[in-house]
Short mmCIF file of C-alpha atoms in Angstrom, two decimals:
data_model
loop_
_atom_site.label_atom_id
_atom_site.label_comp_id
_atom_site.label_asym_id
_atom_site.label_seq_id
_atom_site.Cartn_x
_atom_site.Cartn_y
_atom_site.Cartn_z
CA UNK A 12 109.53 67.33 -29.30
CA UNK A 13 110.07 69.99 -32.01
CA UNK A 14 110.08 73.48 -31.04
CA UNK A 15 109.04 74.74 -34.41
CA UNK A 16 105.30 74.98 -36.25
CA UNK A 17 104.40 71.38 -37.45
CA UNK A 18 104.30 71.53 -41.09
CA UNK A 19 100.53 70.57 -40.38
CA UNK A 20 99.69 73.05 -38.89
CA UNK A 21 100.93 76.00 -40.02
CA UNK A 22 99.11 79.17 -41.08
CA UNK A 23 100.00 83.03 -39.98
CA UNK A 24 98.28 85.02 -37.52
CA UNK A 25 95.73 87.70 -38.67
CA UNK A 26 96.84 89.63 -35.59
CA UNK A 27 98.68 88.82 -32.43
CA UNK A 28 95.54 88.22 -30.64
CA UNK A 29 93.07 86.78 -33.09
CA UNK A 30 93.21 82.81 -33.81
CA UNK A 31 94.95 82.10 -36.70
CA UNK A 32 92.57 80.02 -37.67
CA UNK A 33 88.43 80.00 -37.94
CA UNK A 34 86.82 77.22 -39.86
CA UNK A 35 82.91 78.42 -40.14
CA UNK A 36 80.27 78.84 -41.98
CA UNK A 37 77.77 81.44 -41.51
CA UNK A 38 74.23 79.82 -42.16
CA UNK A 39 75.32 76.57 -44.78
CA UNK A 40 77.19 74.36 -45.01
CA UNK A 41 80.43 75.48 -46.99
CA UNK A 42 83.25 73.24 -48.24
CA UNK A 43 86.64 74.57 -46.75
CA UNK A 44 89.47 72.82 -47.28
CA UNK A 45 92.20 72.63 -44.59
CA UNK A 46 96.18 72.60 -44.63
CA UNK A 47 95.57 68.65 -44.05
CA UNK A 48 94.45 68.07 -47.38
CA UNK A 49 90.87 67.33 -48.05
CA UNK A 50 87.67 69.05 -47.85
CA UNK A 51 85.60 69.41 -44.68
CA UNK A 52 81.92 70.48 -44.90
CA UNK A 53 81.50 72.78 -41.71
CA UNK A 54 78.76 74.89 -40.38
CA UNK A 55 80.65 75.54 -37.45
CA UNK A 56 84.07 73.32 -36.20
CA UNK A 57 84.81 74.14 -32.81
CA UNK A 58 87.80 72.36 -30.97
CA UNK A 59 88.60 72.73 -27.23
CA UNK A 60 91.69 73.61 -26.42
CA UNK A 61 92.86 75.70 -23.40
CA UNK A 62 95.33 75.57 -20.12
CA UNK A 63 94.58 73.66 -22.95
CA UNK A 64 92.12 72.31 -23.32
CA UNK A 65 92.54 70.23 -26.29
CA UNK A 66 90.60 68.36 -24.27
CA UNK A 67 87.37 67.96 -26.32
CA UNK A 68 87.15 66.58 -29.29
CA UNK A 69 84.40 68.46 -30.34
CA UNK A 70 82.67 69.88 -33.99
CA UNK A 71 79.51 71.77 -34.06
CA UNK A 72 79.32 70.07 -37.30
CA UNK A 73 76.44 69.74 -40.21
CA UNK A 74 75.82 66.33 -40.77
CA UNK A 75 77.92 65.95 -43.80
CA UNK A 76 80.84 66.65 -41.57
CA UNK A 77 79.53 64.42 -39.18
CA UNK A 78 79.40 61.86 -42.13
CA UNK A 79 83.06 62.98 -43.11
CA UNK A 80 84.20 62.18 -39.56
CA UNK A 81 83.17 58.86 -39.71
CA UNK A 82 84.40 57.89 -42.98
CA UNK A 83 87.92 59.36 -42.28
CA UNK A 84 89.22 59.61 -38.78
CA UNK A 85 92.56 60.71 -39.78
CA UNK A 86 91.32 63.74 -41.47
CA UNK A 87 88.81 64.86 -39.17
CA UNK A 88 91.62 64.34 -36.46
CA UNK A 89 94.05 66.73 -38.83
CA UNK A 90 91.09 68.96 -38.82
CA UNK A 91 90.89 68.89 -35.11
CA UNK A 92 94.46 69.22 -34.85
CA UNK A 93 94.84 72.68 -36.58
CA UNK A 94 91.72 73.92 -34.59
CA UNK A 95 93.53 73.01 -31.26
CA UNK A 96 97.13 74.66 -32.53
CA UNK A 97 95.43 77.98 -32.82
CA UNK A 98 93.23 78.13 -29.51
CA UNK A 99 94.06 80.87 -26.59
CA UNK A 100 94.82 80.27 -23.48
CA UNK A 101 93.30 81.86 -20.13
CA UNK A 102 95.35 81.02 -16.75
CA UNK A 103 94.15 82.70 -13.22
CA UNK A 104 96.88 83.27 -10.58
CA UNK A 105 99.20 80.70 -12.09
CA UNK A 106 102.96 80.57 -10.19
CA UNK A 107 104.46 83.57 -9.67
CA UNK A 108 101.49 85.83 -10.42
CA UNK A 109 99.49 88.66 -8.64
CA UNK A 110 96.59 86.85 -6.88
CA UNK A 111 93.22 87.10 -9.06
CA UNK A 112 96.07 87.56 -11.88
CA UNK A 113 94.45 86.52 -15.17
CA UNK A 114 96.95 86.04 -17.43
CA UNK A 115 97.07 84.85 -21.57
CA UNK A 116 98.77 83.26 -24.34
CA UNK A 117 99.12 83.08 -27.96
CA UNK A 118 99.90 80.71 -30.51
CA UNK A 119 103.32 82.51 -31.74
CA UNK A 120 102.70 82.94 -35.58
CA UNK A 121 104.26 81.11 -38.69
CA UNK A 122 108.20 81.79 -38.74
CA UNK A 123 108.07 83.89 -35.57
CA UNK A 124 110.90 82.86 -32.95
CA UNK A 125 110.00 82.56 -29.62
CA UNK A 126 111.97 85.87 -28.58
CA UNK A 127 110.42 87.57 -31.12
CA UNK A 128 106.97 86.71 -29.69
CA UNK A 129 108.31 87.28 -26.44
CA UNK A 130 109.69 90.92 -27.08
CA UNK A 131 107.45 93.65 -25.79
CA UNK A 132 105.54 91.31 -23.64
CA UNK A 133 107.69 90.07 -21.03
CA UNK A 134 107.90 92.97 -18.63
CA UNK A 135 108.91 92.97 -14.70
CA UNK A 136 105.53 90.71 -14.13
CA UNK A 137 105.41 88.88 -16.95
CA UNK A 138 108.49 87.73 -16.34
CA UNK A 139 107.89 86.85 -13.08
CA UNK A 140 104.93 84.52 -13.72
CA UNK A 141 106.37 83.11 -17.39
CA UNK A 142 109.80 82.05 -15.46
CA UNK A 143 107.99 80.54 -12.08
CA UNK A 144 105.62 78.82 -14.08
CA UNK A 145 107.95 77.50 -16.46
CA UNK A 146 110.53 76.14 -12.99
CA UNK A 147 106.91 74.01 -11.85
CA UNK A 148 106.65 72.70 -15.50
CA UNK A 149 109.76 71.35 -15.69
CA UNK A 150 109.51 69.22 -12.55
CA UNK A 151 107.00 66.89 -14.84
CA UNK A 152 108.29 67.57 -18.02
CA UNK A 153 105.44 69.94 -18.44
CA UNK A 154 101.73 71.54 -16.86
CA UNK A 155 98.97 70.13 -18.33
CA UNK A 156 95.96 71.48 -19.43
CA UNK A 157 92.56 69.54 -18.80
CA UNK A 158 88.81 70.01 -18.86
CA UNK A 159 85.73 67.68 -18.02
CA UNK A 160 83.51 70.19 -20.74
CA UNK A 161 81.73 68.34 -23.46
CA UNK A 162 82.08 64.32 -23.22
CA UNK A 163 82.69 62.82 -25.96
CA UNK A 164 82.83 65.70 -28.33
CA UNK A 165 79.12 66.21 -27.58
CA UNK A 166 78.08 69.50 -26.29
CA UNK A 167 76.45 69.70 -22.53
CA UNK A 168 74.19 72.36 -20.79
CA UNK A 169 76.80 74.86 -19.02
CA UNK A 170 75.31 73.63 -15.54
CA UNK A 171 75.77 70.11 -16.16
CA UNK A 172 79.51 70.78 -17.57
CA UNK A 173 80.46 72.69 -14.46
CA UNK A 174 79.17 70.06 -12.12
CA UNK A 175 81.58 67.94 -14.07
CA UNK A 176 84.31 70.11 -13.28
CA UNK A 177 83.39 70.11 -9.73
CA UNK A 178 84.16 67.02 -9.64
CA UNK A 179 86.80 67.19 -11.69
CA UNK A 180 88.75 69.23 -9.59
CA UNK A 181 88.24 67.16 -6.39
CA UNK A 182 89.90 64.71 -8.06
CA UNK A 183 92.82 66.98 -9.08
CA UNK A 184 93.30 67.82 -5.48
CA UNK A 185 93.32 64.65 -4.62
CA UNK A 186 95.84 64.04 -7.21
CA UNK A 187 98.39 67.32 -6.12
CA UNK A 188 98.05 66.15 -2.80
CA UNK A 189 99.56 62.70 -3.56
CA UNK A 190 102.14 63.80 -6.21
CA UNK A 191 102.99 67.15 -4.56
CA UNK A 192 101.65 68.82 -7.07
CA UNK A 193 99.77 72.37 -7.12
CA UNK A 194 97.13 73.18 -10.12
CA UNK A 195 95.24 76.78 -11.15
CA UNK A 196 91.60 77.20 -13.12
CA UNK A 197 92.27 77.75 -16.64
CA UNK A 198 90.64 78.49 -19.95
CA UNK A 199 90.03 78.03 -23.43
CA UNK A 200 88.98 80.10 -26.11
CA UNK A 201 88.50 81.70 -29.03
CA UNK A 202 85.29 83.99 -30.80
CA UNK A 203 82.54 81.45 -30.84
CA UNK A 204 83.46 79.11 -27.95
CA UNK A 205 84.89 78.77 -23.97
CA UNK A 206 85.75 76.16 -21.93
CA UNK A 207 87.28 76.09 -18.16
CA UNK A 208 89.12 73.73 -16.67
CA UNK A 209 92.36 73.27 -14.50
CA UNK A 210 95.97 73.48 -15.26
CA UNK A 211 98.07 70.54 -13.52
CA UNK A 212 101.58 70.31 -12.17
CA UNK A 213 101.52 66.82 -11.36
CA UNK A 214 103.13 63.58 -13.93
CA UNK A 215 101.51 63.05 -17.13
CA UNK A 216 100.66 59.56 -16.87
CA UNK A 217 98.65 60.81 -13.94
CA UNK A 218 96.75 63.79 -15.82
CA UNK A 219 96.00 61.72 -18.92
CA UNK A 220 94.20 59.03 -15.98
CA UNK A 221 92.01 61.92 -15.08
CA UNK A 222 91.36 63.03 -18.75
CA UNK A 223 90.41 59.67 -20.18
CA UNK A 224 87.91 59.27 -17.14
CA UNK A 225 85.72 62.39 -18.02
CA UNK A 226 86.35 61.25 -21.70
CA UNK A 227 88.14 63.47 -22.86
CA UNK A 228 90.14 64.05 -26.69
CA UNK A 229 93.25 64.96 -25.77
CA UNK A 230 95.16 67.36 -22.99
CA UNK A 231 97.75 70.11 -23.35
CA UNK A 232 101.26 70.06 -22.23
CA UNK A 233 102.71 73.07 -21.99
CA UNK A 234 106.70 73.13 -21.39
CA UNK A 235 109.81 74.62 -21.85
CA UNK A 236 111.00 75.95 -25.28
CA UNK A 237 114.41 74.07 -26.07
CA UNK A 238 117.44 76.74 -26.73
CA UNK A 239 116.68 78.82 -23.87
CA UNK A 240 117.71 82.17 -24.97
CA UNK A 241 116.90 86.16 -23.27
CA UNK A 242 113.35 85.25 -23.87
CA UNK A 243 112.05 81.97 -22.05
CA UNK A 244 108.89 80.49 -23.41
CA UNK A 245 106.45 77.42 -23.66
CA UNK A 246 105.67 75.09 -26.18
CA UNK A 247 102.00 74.00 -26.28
CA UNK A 248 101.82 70.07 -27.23
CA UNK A 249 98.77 68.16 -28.01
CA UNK A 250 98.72 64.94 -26.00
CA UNK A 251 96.22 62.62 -27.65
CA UNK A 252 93.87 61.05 -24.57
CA UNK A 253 90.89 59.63 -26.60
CA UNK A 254 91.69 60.64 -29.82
CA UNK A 255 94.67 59.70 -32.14
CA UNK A 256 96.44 61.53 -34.53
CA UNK A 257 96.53 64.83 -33.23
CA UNK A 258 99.59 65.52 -32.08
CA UNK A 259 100.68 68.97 -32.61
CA UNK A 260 103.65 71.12 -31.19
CA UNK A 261 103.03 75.11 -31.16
CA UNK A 262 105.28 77.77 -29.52
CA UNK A 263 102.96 80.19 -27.26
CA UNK A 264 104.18 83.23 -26.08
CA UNK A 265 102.51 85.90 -23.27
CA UNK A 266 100.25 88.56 -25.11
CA UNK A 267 97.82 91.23 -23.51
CA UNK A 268 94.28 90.02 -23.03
CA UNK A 269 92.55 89.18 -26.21
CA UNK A 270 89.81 91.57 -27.62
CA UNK A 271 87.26 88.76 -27.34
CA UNK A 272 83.99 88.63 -25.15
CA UNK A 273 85.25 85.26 -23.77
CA UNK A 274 88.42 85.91 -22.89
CA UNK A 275 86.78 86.59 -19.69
CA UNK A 276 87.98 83.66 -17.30
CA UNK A 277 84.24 84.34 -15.50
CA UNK A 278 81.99 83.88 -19.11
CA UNK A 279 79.43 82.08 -19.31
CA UNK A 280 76.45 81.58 -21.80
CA UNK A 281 73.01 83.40 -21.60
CA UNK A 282 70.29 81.68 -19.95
CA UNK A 283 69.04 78.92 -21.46
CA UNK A 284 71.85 78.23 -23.84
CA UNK A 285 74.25 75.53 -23.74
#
């Protein structure tokens, strides 16, 4: 897999811990066009991606962009695609961390190398928990990042998605049990949306069982940069699950937590919303 930006998907960072990418609308519907080509009508286009979750395929959408979607797959999956290459991740107490550790990543930005994302960041404990975590990963050719938020792309009341995950993570036990595997809660986010789910040490074959089950878009794989270098790193991938075409490779690097309300690994919506 590449270890650079695909040409799809790249667009700079407005700041090393801001998404590089928000496709909204305030209160209308507002053509925007994307680095796919095209023009999507969005009132808001949310895509899950975290420990990441690119597991939902999922558009708060106006129903011209639901129309869109359904008239061409391949560019609401593009659309998807670039939404998912610019999502944050969340990880609690993954390898080689404090315990309660909550640690993040960032997408690195357009033309940034992987040390130079790196640089600043990767102190005594960063270290620690980038290089342990990166050893598990490459005993599967990756962790991978999974959710059981938001089947099919359709948004769920918070209770009912975390009684999902309950059970979702039974069955990841279950799974790191018989593959001698080992998994952490994780996160996705970004301003407007947050979704928690589990990061998995076990084979691939195995996680994308799992995801498929709670229908799910796609998964993460997160695994080592190629090169290796001072500054060891990951590369996020976008494993399609239930959703084609959107692959996408992305270097993330370590970064301090995120100015952002839900960059809390413990968020969770007000009352009564979903």
């Amino acid at each position: 897999a590449p270890s650079c930006w695909p040409g799809a998907a790249r667009r700079p960072l407005r700041s090393l811990c801001r998404p590089p990418l928000v496709v909204a609308a305030a209160s209308a519907a507002v053509p925007r066009r994307c680095s796919f080509g095209g023009t999507v009508s969005v009132l808001a286009a949310v895509a899950s991606g975290f420990g990441g979750y690119a597991a939902v395929a999922r558009a708060r959408a106006s129903p011209r962009l639901a129309s869109s979607m359904a008239e061409d797959g391949t560019k609401a999956a593009g659309a998807l695609q670039e939404l998912w290459a610019s999502a944050y991740e969340g990880w609690v107490e993954p390898p080689g961390a404090a315990a309660g550790a909550v640690v993040y990543l960032r997408p690195a930005a357009e033309g940034e190398s992987m040390a130079e994302a790196a640089a600043g960041e990767l102190d005594a404990t960063t270290a620690a928990w980038v290089e342990a975590t990166l050893a598990v990963a490459d005993q599967n050719g990756g962790v991978f990042g999974l959710t059981s938020f938001n089947p099919p792309g359709q948004d769920r009341p918070h209770d009912v998605n975390m009684a999902n995950n309950a059970r979702l993570e039974d069955e990841v036990k279950r799974l790191c049990e018989a593959e001698g595997g080992r998994y952490w809660h994780s996160f996705g986010f970004a301003e407007d949306w947050h979704e928690k789910g589990f990061t998995v040490a076990a084979p691939e074959a195995k996680v994308v069982e799992l995801a498929r089950k709670y229908e799910q878009g796609a998964i993460y794989r997160f695994y080592r940069a190629p090169g290796g270098g001072a500054a060891p790193g990951f590369v996020r991938a976008t494993v399609p699950v239930c959703l084609a075409d959107t692959e996408a490779d992305v270097p993330v690097a370590p970064c301090p937590r995120p100015g952002l309300d839900r960059a809390d690994a413990h968020w969770a919506p007000p009352p009564g919303a979903s």
